[in-house]
Coordinates of C-alpha atoms and ligand atoms in Angstrom, one line a residue:
X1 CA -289.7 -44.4 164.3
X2 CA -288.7 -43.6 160.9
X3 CA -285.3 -41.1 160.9
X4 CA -284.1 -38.8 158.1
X5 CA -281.3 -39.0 156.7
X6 CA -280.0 -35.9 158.7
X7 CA -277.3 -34.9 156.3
X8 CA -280.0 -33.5 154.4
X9 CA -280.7 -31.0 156.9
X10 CA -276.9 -29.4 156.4
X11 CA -278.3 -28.5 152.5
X12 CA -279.0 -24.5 151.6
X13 CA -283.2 -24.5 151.3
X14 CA -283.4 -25.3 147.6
X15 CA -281.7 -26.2 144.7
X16 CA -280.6 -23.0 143.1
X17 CA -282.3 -23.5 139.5
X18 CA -285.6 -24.1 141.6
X19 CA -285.4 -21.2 143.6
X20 CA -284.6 -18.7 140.5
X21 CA -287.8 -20.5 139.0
X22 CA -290.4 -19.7 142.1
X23 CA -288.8 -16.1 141.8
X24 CA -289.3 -15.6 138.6
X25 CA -293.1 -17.5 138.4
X26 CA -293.9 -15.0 141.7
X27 CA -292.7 -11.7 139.5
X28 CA -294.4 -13.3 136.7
X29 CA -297.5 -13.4 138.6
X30 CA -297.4 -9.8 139.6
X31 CA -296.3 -8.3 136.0
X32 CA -298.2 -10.6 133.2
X33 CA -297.8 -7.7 131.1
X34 CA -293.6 -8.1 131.2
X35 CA -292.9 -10.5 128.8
X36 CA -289.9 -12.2 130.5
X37 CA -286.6 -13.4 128.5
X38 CA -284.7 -16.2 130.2
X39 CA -281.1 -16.0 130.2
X40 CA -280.5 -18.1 133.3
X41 CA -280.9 -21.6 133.5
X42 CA -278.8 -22.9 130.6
X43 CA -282.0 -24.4 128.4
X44 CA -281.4 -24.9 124.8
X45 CA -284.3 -23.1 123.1
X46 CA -284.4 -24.4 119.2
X47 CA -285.7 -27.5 117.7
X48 CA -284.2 -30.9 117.7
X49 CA -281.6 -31.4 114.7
X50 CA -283.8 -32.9 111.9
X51 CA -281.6 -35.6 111.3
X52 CA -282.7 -36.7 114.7
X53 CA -286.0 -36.0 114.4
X54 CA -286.2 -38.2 111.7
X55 CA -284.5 -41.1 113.2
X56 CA -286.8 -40.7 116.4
X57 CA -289.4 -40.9 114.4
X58 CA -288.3 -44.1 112.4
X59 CA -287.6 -45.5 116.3
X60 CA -291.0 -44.6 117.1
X61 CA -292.6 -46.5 114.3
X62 CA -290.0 -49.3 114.8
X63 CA -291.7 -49.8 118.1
X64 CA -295.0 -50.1 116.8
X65 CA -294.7 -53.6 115.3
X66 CA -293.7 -56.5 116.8
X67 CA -291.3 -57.3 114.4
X68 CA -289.0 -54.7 115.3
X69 CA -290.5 -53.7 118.4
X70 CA -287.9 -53.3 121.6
X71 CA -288.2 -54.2 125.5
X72 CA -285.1 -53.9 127.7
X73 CA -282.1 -52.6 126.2
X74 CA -278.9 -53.3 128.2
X75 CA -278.2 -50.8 131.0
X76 CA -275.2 -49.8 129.1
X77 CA -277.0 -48.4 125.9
X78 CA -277.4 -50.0 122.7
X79 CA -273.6 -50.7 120.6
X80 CA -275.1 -48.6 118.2
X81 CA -274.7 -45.4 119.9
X82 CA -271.9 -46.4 122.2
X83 CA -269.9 -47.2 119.2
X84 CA -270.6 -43.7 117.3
X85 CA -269.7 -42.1 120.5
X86 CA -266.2 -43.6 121.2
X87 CA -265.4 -43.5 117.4
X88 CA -266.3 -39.4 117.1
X89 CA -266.1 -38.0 120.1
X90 CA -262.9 -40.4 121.1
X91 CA -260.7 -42.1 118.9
X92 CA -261.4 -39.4 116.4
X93 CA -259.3 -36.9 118.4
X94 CA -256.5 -39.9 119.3
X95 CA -258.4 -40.2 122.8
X96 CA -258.2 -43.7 123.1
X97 CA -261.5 -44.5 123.9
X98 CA -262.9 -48.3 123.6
X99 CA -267.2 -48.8 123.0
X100 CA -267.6 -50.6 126.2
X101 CA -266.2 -47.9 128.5
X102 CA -268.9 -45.9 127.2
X103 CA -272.0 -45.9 129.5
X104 CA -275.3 -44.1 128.1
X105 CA -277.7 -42.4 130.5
X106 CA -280.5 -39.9 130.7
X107 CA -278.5 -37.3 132.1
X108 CA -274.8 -35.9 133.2
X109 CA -276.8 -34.0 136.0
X110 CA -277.6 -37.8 137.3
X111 CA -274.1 -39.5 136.3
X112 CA -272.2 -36.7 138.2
X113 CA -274.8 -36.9 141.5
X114 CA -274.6 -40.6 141.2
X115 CA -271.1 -41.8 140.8
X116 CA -270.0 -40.4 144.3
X117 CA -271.9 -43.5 146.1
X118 CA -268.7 -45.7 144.5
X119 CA -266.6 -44.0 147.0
X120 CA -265.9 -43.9 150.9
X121 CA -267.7 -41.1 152.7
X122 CA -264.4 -40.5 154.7
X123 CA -262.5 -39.7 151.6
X124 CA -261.4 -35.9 151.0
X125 CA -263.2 -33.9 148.1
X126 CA -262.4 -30.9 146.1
X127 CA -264.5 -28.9 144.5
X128 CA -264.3 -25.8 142.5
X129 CA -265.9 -22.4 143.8
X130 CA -267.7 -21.3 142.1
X131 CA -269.4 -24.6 140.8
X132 CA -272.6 -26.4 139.4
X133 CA -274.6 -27.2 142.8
X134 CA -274.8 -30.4 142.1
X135 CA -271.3 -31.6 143.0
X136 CA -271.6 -30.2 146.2
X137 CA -275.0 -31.3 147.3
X138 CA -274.4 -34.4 146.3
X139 CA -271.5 -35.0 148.2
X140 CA -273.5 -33.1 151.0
X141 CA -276.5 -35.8 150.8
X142 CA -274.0 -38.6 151.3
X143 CA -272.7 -37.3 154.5
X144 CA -269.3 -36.1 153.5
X145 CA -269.5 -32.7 154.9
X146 CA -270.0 -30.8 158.3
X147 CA -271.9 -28.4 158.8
X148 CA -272.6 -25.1 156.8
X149 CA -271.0 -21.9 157.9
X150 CA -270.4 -18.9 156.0
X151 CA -271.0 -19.9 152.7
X152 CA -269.4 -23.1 152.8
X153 CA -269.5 -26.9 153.9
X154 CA -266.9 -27.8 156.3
X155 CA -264.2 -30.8 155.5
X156 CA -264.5 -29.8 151.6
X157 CA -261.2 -28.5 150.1
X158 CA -262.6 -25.7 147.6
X159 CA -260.6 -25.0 144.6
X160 CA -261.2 -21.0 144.1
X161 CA -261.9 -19.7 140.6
X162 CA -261.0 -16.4 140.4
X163 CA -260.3 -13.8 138.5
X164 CA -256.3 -14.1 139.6
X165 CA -256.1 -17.3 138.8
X166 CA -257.9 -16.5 135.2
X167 CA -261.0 -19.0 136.6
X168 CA -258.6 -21.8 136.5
X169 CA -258.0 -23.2 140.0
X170 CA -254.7 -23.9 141.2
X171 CA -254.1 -27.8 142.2
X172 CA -255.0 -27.9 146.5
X173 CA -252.1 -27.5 148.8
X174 CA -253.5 -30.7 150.7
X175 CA -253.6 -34.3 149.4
X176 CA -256.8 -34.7 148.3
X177 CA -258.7 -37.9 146.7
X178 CA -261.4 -36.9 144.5
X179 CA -261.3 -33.9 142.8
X180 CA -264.3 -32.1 140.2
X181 CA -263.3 -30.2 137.1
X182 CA -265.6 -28.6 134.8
X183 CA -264.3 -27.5 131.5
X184 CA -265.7 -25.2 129.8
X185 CA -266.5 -24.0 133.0
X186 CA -270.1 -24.2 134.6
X187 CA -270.1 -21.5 135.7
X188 CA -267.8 -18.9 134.5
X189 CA -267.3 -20.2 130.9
X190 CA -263.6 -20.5 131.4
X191 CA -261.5 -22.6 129.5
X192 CA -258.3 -25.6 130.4
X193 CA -255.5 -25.6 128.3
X194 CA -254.0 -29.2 127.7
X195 CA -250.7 -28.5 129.8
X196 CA -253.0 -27.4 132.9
X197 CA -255.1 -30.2 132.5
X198 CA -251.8 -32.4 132.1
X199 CA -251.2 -31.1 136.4
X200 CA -254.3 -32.0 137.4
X201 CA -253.6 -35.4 135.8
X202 CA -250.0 -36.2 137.0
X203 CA -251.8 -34.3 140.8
X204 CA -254.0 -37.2 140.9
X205 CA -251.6 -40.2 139.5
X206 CA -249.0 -39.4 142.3
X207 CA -251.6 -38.9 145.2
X208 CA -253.7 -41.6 143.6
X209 CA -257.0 -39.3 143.4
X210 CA -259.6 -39.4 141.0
X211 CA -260.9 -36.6 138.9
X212 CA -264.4 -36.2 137.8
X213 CA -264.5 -34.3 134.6
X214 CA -267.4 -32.9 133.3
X215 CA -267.3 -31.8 129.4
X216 CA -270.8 -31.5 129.2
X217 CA -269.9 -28.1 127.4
X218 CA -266.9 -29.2 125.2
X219 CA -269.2 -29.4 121.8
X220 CA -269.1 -24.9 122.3
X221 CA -264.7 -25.1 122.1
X222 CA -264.3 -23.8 118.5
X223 CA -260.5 -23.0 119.3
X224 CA -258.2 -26.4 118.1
X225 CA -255.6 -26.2 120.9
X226 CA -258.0 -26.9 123.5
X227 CA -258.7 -30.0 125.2
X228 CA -262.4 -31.3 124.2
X229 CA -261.3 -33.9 126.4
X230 CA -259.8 -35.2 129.7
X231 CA -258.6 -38.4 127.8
X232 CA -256.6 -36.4 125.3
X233 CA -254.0 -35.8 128.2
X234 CA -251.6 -39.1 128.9
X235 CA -252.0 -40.9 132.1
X236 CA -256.1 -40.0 132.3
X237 CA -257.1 -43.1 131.5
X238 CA -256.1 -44.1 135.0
X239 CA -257.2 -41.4 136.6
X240 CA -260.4 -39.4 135.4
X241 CA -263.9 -40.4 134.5
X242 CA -265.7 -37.8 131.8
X243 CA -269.3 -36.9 131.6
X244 CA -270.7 -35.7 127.9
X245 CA -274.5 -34.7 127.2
X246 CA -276.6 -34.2 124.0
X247 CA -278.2 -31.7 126.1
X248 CA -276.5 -28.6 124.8
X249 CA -274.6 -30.2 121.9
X250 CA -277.7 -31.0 120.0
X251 CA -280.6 -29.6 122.2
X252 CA -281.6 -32.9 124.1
X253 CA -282.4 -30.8 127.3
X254 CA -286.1 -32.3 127.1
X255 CA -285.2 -35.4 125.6
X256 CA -282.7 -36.6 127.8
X257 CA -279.5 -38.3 126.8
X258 CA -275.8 -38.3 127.7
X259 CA -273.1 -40.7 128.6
X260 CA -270.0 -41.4 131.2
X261 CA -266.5 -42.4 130.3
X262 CA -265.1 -45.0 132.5
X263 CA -261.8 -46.3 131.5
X264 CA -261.2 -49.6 132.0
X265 CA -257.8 -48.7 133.7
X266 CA -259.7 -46.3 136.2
X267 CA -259.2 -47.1 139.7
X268 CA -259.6 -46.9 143.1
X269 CA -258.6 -48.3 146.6
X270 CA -260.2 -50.7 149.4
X271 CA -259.0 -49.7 153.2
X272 CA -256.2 -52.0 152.2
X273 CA -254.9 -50.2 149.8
X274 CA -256.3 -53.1 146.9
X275 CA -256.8 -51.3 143.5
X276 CA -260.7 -51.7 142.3
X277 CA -261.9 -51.4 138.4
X278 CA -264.1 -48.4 138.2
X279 CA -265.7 -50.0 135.2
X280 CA -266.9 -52.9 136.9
X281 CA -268.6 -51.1 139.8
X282 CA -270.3 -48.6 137.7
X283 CA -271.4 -50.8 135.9
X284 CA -272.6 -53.0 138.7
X285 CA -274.7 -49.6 139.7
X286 CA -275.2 -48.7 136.3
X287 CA -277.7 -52.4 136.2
X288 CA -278.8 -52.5 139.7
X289 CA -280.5 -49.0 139.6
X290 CA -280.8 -48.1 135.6
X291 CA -282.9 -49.8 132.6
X292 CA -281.4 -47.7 129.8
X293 CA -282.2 -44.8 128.0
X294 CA -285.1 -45.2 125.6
X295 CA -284.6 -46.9 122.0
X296 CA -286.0 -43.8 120.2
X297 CA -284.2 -41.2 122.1
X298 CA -280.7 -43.0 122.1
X299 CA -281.5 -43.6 117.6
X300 CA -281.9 -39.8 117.8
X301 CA -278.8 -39.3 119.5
X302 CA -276.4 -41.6 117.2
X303 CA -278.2 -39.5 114.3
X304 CA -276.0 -36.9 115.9
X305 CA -272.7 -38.4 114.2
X306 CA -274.3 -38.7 111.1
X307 CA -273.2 -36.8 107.9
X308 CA -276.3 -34.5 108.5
X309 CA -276.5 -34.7 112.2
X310 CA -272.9 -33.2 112.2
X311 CA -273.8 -30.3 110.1
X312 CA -276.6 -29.5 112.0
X313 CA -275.7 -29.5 115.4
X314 CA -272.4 -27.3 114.2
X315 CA -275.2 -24.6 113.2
X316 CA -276.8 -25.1 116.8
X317 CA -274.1 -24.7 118.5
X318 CA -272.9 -21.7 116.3
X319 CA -275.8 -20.1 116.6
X320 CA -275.6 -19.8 120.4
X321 CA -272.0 -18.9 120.2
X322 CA -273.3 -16.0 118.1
X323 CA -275.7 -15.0 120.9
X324 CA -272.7 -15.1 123.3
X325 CA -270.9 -13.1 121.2
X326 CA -273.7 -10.4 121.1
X327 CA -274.0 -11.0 124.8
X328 CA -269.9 -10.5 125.1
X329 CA -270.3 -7.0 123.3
X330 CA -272.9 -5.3 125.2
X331 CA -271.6 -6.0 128.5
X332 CA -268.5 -4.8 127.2
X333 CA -269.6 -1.1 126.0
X334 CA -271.2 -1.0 128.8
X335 CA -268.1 -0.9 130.8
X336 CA -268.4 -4.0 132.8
X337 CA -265.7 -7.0 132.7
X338 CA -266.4 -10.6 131.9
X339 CA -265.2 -14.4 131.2
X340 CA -266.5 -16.7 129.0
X341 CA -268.4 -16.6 126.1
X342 CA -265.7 -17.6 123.2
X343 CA -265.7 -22.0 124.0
X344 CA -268.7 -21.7 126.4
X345 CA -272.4 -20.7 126.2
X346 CA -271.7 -18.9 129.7
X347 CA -270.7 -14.9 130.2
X348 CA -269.6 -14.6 133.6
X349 CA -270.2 -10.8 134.0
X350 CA -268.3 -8.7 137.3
X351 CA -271.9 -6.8 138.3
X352 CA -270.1 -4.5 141.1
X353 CA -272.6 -5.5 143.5
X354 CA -274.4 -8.5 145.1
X355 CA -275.1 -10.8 143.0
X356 CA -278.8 -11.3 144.4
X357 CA -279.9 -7.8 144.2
X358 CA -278.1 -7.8 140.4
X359 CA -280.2 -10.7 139.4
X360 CA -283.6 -8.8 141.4
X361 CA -282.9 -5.5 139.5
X362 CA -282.2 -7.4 136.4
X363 CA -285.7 -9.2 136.4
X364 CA -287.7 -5.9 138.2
X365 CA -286.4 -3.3 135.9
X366 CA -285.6 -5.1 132.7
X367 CA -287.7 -8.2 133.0
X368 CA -284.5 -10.3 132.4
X369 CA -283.4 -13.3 133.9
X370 CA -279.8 -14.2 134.4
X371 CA -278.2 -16.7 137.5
X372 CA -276.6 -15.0 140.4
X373 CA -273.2 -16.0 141.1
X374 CA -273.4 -16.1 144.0
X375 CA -275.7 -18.8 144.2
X376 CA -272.7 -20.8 142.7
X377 CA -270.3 -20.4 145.7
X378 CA -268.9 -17.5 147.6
X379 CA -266.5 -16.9 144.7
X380 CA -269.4 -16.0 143.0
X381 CA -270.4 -13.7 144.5
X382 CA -270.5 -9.7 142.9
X383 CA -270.8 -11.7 139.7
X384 CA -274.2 -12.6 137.3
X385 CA -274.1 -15.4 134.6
X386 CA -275.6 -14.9 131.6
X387 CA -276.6 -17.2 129.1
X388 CA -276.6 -17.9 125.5
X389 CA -279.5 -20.2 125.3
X390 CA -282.1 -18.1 123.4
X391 CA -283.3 -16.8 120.4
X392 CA -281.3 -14.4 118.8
X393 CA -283.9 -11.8 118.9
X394 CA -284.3 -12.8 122.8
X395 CA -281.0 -11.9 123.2
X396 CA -280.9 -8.8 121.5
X397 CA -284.3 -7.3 123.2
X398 CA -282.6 -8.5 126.5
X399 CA -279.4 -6.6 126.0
X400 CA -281.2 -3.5 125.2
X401 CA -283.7 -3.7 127.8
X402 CA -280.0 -4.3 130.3
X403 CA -278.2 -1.5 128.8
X404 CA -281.1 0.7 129.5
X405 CA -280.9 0.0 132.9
X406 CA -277.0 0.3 133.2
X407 CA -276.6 2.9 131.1
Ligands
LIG501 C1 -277.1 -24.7 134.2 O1 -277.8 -23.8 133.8 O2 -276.2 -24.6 135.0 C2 -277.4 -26.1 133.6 O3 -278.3 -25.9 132.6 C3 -278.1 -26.9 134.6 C4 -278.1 -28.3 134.2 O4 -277.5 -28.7 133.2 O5 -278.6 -29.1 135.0

């Protein structure tokens, strides 16, 4: 008899992007005539950089001879790109950062759901609430967890993001030994100085934990005394692994690329209490279950760090902040509090109510779509997230169309 693996069964119906997208396709089905603006999911919405278009399409024809054509890359990525990435997003900021610790992929939704299978399933994990679902589930699948009671996994320490602690989650009272920490903040848009970071760093060299830190938003932090990175803090190197993505840095969300920083100094223990290179056995993974992101798609992303590929991602990115900033306004007039929205794409907005029946109302009365927070954790909950990623008259017609109904 074939068995399930019944850790599967502990998991909420469906993933929460999936379930906004069946609601919204059911209401769209009802109302054809409501032309629906997305502000949930956090989908970049403009066209690829055109210094990355063009290199794509160079890689493209590249591939259509057999003098240049390309099979197989190495699992890694091609030195090409891992060695623009270290150099600018790394060393350029003094985060010492070496080409081979870079390990290119198709997504940091996979890296982050795929690197918990290096670990123990007895450890103790701590994750933020509210948080991307995909921590959680991941370390759900893999049988870390009880069951679910109330909103929450038993034998996970949650770190609460609230509004008392500014979003920011204090370290956990408990030794813990791997810990998740998203800055700028999926969800709430919040933001890590460099000293707060620096706990989180010396938490997890004295109780020998590991952090997981995903930056897949750091491209959005305008301000110069933030940490882009978790490797700008001393001692991380031993400590932390870092997830980037060209999804919402340069719009990749269809074309798929990001990458994973794994130190070389990155470690972790056997049952013996033996220290193990993290590098070696994610990169063992990284080759036993991964043939490398495409040639054309990882020429387009190095055409990120070029002269033009910088100046036109920096007008991508500021043209979303610009919709956050609209975003930031309205809610404001309107009387209701909110996080995020300077360094993040996000608006965390306070909606006085359940989050669910905030999002409904939202997408009956105003044909809007936003994320309820709720759906991020029980700290979410009486809170909506809104999103940048849109047009700029999107955003506009959706703020009116909101104030209307708040008003
Ligand atoms: C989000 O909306 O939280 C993200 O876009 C989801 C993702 O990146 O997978």
């Amino acid at each position: 008899m074939i068995k399930i693996n019944e850790n599967y069964l502990k998991l909420q119906a469906s993933y929460l992007f999936s379930d906004i997208a069946k609601r919204v396709s059911a209401f769209q089905k009802e109302h054809p005539e409501t032309k629906v603006i997305k502000l949930g999911i956090g989908d970049v919405t403009r066209g690829l950089p055109p210094a990355c278009v063009k290199a794509f399409h160079k890689a493209v024809d590249e591939m259509a001879e057999d003098t240049s054509f390309r099979g197989y890359g190495p699992e890694q990525g091609y030195d090409f790109l891992r060695s623009a990435i270290a150099e600018n997003d790394f060393r350029a900021r003094d985060a010492e950062i070496a080409d081979d610790e870079i390990f290119v992929s198709d997504g940091a939704k996979c890296d982050t759901a795929n690197i918990q299978e290096l670990f123990d399933t007895d450890i103790t994990v701590a994750i933020p609430d509210p948080v991307y679902p995909v921590y959680l589930d991941t370390n759900v699948m893999a049988g870390r967890t009880g069951a679910y009671a109330d909103g929450r996994f038993e034998g996970i320490v949650y770190l609460e993001a609230t509004r008392d602690n500014g979003f920011v989650p204090r370290l956990p009272q408990q030794k813990v030994d791997l810990i998740y920490l998203c800055f700028p903040n999926n969800p709430t848009g919040s933001t890590i100085s460099r000293d707060e970071l620096k706990t989180w760093v010396d938490y997890a060299r004295h109780n020998k934990a590991l952090i997981l830190f995903d930056a897949a938003y750091e491209a959005f932090i305008g301000d110069a005394a933030l940490p882009k990175s978790i490797f700008e803090v001393e001692g991380a190197r031993e400590v932390a692994i870092e997830f980037r993505s060209f999804s919402k840095s340069a719009g990749f969300t269809g074309t798929r690329c990001a990458y994973t920083v794994v130190p070389k100094e990155c470690r972790a223990f056997d049952a013996r209490g033996n220290s193990h290179n993290l590098h070696s056995l994610w990169n063992r993974r990284h080759c036993t279950k991964f043939n490398g992101v495409s040639y054309p798609v990882q020429r387009a992303a190095e055409a990120v760090y070029s002269d033009e590929g910088k100046v036109q991602t920096a007008e991508l990115i500021s043209y979303y902040l610009e919709n956050a900033e609209l975003i930031c306004t309205e809610i404001e007039k309107l009387g209701y509090s909110y996080d995020g929205g300077r360094n993040s794409p996000y608006i965390w907005v306070d909606g006085q109510r359940d989050s669910w029946s905030f999002f409904d109302m939202l997408l009956e009365k105003a044909g809007v779509v936003c994320t309820p927070g709720a759906g991020f954790g029980t700290c979410g909950e009486g809170y909506i997230r809104i999103s940048a990623f849109n047009s700029y008259e999107n955003v506009a017609e959706a703020m009116s169309r909101i104030a209307r109904q708040l008003k």
